[in-house]
PDB file of C-alpha atoms in Angstrom:
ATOM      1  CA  UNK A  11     -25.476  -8.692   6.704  1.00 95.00           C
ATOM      2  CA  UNK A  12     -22.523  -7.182   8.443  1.00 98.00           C
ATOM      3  CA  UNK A  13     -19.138  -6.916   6.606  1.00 98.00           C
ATOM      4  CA  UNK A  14     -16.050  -5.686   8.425  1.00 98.00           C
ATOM      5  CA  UNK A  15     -13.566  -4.075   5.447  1.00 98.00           C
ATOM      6  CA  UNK A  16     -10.038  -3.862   6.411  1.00 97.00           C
ATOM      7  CA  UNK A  17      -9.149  -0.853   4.660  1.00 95.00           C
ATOM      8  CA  UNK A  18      -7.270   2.024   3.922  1.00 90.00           C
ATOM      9  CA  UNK A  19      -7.116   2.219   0.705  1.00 91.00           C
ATOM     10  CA  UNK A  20      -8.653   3.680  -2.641  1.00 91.00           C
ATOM     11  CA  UNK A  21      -9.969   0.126  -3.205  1.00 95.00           C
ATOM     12  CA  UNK A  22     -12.015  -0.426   0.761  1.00 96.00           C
ATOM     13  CA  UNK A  23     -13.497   2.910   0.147  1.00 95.00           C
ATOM     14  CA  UNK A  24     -14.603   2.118  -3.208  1.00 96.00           C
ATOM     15  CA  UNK A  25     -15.843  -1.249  -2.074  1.00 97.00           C
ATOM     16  CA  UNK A  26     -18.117   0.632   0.744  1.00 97.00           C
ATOM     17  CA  UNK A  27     -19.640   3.046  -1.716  1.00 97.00           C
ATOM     18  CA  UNK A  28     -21.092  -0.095  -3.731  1.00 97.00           C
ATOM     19  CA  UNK A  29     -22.294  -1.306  -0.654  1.00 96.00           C
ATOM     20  CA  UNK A  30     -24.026   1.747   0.132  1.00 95.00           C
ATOM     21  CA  UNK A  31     -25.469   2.079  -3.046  1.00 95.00           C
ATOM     22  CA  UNK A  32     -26.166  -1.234  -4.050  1.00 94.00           C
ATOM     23  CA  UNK A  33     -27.107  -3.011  -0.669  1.00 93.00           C
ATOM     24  CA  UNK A  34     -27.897  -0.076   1.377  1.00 93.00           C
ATOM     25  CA  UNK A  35     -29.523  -3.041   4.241  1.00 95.00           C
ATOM     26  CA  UNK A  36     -26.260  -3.782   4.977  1.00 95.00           C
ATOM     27  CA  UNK A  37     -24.326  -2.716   7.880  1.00 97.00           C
ATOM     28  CA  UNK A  38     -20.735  -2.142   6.562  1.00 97.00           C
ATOM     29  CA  UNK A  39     -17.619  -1.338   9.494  1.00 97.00           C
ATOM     30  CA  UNK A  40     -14.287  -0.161   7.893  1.00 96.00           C
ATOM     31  CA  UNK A  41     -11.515  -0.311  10.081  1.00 96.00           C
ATOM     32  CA  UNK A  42      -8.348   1.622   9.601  1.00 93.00           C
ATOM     33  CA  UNK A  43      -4.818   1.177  11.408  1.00 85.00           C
ATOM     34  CA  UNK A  44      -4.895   4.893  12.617  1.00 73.00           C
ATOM     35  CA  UNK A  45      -1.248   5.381  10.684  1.00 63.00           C
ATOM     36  CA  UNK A  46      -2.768   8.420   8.856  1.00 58.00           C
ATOM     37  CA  UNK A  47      -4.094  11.593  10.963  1.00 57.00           C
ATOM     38  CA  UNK A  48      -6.363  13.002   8.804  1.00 59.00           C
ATOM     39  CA  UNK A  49      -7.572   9.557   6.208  1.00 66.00           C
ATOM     40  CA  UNK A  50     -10.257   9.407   3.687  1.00 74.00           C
ATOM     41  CA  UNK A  51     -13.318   8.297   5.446  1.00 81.00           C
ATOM     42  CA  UNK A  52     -15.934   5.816   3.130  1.00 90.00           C
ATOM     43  CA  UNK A  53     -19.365   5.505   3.830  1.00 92.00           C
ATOM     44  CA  UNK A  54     -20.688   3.332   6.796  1.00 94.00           C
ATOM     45  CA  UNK A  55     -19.232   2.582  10.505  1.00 95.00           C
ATOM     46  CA  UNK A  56     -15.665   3.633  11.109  1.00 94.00           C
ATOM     47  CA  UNK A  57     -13.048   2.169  13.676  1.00 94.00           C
ATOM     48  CA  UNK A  58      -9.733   2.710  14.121  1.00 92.00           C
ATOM     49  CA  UNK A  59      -6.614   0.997  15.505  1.00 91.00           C
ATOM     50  CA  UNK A  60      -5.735  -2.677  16.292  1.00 92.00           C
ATOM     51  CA  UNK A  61      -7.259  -5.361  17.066  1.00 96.00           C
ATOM     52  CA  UNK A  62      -4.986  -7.423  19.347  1.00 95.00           C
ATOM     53  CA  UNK A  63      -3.700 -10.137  16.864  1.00 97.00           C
ATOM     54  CA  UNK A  64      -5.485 -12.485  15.033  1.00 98.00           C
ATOM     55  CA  UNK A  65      -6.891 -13.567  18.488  1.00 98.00           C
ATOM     56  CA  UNK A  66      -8.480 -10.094  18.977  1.00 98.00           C
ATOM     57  CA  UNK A  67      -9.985 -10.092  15.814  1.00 98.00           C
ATOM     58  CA  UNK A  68     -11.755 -13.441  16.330  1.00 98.00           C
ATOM     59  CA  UNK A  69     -13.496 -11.686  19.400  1.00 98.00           C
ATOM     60  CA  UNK A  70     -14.706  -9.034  17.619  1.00 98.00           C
ATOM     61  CA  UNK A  71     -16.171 -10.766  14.541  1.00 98.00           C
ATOM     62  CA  UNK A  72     -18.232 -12.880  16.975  1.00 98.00           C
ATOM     63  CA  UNK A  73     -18.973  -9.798  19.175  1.00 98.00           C
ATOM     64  CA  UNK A  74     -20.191  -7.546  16.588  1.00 98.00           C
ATOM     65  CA  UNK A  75     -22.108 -10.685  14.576  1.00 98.00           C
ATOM     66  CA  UNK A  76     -19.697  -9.983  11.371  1.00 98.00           C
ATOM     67  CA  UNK A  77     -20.715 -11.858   8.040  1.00 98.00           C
ATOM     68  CA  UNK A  78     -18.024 -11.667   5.901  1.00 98.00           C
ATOM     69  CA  UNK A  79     -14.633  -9.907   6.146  1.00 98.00           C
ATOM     70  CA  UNK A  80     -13.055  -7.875   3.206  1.00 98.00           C
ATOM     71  CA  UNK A  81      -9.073  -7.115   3.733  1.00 98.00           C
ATOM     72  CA  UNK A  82      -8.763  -4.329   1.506  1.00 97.00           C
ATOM     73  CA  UNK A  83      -5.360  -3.467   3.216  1.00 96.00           C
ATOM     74  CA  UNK A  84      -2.591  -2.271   1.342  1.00 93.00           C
ATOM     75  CA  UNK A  85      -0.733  -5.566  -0.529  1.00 94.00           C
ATOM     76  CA  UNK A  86       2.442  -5.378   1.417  1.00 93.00           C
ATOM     77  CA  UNK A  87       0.071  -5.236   5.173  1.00 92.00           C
ATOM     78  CA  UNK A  88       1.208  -8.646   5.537  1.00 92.00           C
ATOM     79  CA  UNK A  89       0.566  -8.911   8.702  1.00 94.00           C
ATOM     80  CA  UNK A  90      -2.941  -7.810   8.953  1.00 96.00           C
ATOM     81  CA  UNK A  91      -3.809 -10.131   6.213  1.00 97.00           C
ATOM     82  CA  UNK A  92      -2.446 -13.160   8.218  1.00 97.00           C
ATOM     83  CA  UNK A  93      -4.044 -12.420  11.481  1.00 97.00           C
ATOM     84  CA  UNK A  94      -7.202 -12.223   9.096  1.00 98.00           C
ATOM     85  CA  UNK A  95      -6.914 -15.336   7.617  1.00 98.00           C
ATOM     86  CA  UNK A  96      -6.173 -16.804  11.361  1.00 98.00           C
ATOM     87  CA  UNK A  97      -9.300 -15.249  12.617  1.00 98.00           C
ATOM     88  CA  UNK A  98     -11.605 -16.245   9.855  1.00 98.00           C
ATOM     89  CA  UNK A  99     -10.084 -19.801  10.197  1.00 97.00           C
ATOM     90  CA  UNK A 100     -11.097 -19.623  14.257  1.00 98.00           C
ATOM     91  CA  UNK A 101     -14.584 -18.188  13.467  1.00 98.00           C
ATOM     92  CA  UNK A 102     -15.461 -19.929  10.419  1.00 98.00           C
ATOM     93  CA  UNK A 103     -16.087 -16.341   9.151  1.00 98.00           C
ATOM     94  CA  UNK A 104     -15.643 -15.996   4.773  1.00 98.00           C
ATOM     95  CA  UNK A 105     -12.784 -14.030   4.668  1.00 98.00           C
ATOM     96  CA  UNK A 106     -11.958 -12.625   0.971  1.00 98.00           C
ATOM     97  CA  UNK A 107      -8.362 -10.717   0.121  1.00 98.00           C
ATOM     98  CA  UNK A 108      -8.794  -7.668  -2.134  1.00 98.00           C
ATOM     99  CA  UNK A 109      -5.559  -6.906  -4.070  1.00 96.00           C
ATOM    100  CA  UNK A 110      -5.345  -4.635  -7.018  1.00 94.00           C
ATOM    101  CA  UNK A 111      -2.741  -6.172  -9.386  1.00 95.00           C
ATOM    102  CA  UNK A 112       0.681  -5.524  -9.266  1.00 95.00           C
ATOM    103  CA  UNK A 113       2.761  -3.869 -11.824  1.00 96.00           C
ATOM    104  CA  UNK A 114       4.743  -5.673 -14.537  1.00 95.00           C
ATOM    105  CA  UNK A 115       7.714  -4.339 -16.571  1.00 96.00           C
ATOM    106  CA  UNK A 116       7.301  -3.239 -19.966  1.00 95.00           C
ATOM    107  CA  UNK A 117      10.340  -2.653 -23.036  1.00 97.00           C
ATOM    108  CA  UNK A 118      12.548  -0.502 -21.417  1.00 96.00           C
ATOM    109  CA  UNK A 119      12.562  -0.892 -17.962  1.00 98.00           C
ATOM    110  CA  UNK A 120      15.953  -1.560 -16.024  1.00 98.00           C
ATOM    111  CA  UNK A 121      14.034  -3.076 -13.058  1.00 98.00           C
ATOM    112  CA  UNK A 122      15.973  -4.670 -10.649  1.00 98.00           C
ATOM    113  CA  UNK A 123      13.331  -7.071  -8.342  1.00 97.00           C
ATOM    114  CA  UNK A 124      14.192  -7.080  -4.157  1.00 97.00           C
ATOM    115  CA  UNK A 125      12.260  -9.590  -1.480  1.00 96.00           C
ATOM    116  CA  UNK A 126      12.701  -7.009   1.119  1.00 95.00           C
ATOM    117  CA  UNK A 127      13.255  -3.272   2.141  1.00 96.00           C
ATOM    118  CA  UNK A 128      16.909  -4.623   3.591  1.00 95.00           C
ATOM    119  CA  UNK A 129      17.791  -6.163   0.472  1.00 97.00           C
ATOM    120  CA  UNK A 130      16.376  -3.320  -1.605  1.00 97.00           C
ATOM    121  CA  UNK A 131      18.922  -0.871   0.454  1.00 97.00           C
ATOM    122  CA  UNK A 132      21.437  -3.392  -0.231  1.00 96.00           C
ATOM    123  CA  UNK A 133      21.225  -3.153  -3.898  1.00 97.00           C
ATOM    124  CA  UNK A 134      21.550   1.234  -3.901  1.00 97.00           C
ATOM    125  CA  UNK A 135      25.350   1.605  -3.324  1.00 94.00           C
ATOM    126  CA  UNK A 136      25.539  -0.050  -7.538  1.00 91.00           C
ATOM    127  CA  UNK A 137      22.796   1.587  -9.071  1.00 97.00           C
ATOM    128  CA  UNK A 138      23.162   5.492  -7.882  1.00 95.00           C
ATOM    129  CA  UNK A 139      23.715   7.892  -5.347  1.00 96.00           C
ATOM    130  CA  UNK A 140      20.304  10.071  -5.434  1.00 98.00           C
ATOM    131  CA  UNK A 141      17.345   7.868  -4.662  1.00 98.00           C
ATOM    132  CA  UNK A 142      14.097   8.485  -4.881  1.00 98.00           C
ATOM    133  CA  UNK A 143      12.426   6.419  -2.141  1.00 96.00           C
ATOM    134  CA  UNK A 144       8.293   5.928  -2.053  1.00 95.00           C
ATOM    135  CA  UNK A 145       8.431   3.096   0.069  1.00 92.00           C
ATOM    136  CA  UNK A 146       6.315   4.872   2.756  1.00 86.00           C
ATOM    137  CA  UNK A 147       7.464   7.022   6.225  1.00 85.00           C
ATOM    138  CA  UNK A 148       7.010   3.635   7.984  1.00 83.00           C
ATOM    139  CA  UNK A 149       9.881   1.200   6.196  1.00 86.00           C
ATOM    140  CA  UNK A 150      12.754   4.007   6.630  1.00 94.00           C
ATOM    141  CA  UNK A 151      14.861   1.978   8.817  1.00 94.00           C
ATOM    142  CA  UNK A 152      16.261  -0.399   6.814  1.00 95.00           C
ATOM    143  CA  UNK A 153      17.898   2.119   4.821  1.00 96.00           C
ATOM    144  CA  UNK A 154      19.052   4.003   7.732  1.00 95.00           C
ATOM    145  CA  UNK A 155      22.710   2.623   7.620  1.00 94.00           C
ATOM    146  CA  UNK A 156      23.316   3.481   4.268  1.00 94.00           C
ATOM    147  CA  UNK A 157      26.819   4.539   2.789  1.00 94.00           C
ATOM    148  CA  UNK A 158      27.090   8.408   3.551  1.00 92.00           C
ATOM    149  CA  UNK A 159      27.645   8.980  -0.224  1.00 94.00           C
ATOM    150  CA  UNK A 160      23.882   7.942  -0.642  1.00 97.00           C
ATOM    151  CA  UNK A 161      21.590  11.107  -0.819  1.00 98.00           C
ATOM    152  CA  UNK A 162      17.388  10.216  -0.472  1.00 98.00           C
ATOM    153  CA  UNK A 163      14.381  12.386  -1.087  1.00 98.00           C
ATOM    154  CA  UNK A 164      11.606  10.529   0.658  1.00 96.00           C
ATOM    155  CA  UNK A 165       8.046  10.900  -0.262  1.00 94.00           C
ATOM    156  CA  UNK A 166       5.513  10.249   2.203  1.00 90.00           C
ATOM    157  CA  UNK A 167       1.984  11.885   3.170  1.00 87.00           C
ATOM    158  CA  UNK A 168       2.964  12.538   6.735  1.00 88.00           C
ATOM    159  CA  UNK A 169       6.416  13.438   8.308  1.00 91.00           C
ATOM    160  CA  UNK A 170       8.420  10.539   9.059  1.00 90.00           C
ATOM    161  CA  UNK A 171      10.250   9.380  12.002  1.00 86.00           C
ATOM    162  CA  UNK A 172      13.572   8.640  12.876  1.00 90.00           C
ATOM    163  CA  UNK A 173      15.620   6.182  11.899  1.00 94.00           C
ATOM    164  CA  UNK A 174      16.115   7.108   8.409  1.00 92.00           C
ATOM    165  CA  UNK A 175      19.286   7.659   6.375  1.00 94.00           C
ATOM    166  CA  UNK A 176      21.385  10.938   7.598  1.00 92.00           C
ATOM    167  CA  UNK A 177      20.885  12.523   3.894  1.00 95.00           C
ATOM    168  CA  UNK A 178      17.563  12.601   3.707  1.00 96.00           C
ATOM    169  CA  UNK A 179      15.152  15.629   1.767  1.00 96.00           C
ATOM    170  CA  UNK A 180      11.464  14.843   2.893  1.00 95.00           C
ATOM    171  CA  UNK A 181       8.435  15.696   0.312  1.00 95.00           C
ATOM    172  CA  UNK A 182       4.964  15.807   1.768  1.00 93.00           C
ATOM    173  CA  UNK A 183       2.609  14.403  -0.876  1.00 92.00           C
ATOM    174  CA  UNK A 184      -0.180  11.855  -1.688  1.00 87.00           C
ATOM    175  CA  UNK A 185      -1.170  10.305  -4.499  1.00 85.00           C
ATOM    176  CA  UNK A 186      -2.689   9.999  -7.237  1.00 89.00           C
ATOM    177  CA  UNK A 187       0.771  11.488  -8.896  1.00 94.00           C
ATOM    178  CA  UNK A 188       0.633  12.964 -12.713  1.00 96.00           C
ATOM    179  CA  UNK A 189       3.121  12.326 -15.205  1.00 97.00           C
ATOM    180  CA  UNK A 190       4.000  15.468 -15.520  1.00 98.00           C
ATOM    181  CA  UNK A 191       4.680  15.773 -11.915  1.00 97.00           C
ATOM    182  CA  UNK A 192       6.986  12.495 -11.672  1.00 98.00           C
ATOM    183  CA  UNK A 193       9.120  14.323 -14.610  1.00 98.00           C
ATOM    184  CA  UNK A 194       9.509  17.103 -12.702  1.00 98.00           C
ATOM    185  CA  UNK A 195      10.261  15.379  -9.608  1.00 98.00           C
ATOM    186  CA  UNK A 196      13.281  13.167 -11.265  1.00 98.00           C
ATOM    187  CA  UNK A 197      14.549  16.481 -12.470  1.00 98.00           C
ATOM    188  CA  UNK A 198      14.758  18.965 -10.148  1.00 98.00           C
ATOM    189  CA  UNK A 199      16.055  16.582  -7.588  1.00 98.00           C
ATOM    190  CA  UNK A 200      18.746  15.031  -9.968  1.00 98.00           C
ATOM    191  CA  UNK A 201      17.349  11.481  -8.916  1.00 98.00           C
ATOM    192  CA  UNK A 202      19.203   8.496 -10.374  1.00 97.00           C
ATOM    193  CA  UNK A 203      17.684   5.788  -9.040  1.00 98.00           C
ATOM    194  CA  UNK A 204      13.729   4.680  -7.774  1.00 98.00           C
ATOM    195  CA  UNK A 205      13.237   2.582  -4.985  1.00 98.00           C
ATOM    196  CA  UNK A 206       9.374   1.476  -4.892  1.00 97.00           C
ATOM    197  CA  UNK A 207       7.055  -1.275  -3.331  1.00 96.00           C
ATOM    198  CA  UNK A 208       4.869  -3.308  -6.132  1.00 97.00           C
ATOM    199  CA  UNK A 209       1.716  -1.838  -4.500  1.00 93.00           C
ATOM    200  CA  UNK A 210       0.063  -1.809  -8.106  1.00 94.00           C
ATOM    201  CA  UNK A 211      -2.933   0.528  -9.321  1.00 89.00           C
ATOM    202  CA  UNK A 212      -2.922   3.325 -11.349  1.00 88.00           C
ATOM    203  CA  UNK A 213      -1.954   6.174  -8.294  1.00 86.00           C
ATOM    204  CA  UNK A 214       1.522   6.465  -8.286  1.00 88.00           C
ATOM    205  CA  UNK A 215       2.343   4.417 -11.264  1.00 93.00           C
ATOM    206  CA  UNK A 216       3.405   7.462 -13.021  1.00 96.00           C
ATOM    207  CA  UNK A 217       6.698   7.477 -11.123  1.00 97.00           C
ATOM    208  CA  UNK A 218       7.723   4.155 -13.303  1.00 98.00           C
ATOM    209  CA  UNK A 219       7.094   5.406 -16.691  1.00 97.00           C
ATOM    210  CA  UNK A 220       9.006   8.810 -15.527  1.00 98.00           C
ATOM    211  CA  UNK A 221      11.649   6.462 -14.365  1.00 98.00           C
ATOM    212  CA  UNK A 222      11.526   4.632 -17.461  1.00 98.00           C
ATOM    213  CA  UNK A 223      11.274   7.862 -19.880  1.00 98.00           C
ATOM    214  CA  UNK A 224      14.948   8.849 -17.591  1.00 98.00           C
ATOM    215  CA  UNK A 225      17.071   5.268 -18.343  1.00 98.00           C
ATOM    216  CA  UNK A 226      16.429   5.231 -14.502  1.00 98.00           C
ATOM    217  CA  UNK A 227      17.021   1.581 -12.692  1.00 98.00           C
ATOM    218  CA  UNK A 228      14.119   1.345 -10.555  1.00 98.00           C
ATOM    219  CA  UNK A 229      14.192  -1.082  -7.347  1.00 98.00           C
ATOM    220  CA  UNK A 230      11.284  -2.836  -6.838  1.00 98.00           C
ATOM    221  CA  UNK A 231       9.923  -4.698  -3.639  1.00 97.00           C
ATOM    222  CA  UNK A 232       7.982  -8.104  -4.054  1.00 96.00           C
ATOM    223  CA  UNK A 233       5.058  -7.655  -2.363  1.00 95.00           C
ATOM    224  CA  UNK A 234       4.496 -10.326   0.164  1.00 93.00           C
ATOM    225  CA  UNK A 235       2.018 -13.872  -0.534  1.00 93.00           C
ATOM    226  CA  UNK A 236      -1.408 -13.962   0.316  1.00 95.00           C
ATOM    227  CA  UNK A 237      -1.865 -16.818   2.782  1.00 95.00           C
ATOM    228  CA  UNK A 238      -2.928 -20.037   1.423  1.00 94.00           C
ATOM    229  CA  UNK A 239      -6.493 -21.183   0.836  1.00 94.00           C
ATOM    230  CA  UNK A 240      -8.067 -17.978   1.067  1.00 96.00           C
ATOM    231  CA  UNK A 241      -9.831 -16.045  -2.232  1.00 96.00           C
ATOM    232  CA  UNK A 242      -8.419 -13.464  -3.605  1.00 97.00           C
ATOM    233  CA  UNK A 243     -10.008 -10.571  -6.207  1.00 98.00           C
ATOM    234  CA  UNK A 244      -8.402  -7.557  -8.068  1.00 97.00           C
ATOM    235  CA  UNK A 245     -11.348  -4.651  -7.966  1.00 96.00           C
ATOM    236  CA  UNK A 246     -14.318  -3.456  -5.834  1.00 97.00           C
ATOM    237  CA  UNK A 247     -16.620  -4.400  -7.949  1.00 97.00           C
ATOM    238  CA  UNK A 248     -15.578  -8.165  -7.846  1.00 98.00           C
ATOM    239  CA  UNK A 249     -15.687  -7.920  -4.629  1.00 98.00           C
ATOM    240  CA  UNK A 250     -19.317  -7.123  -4.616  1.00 97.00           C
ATOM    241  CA  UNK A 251     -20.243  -9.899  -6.485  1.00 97.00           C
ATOM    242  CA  UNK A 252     -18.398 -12.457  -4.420  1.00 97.00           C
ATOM    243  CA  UNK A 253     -20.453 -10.707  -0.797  1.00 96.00           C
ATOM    244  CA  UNK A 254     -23.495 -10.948  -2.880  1.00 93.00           C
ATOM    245  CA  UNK A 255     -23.023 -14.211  -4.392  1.00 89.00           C
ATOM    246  CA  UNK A 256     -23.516 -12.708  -8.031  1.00 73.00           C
TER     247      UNK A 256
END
């Protein structure tokens, strides 16, 4: 069996260590988008980079005899997951979606829900004027016009690239975040207001209950739908199952 994982993520590496351990026959490929110089390699082939579209993926499923695809992408890789679901659909390849839940607001939360990164920006000006924003060094742009009174510390693993807003403090970091660290965090940079993708899992949920803990109105992205027809699971280890029919 070859499976081709779409990954980078906690949940594509995990999924290759069960392979590895549990169905060591297996030939497992995880591809990454190359975003990330230095990423967290699983067990098994590696390749890295694009594949050409949902066309380009097609060819190399039947090129390299793939099985079964995984997309363990991040949930708001959108567009990865529809040329997936494209390619598997040319092929006939089984194509499963691997999505760790998203996150749900509890008693006192002052969440206020955005469909996108411009609407999200659009929503700042009324909630505060010191945002913390872990949307990622790659979604920056849309709040690049914001109101000069609007000040942003920006977490992100890697340094990111212009356009971003003109106040802007940058804080290399990754995940997983502590508690304790969050507090800190909201403190010593006077934040007022979280801006956040739903990306789910445990990692950097911290930052909401810190948020929470504050009276802070946090901003929250809806993560984008998985496409139509095509399984979806929540953990590794479900995943497993469903490639091994068990």
């Amino acid at each position: 069996m070859h499976v081709l994982v779409l990954g980078g993520t906690a949940e594509a590496r995990r999924l290759a260590e069960l392979l590895a351990a549990r169905l060591p026959e297996a030939r497992v490929t995880t591809s990454l988008a190359g975003r990330v110089a230095a990423p967290r390699t699983p067990p098994g082939e590696l390749r890295v980079g694009g594949f050409g579209g949902a066309g380009g993926l097609a060819d190399w499923l039947r090129a390299h005899a793939v099985d079964a695809v995984v997309d363990a992408t991040h949930p708001f890789a959108g567009t990865i997951t529809g040329h997936a679901a494209r390619a598997a659909a040319l092929t006939g390849v089984p194509l499963l979606v691997l999505r760790r839940p998203g996150w749900r607001p509890v008693a006192g939360d002052d969440w206020h829900e955005a469909g996108s990164l411009a609407e999200a920006a659009a929503l700042l000006p009324g909630l505060g004027g010191r945002v913390f924003l872990t949307t990622g060094r790659m979604d920056l742009a849309a709040f690049a016009d914001a109101p000069d009174d609007l000040w942003f510390l920006v977490r992100s693993v890697e340094p990111p690239e212009p356009p971003y807003p003109a106040r802007t403090e940058t804080l290399l970091d990754r995940g997983p975040f502590t508690l304790d660290g969050e507090r800190d965090v909201l403190a010593r940079h006077r934040i007022d207001v979280l801006v956040t993708k739903d990306s789910g899992g445990a990692a950097t949920a911290p930052k909401l209950t810190a948020a929470r803990e504050a009276g802070l109105p946090v901003v929250v992205v809806r993560r984008p739908p998985v496409p139509d027809g095509v399984a979806v699971v929540a953990d590794p280890e479900a995943a497993l199952r469903w490639l091994t029919g068990g």
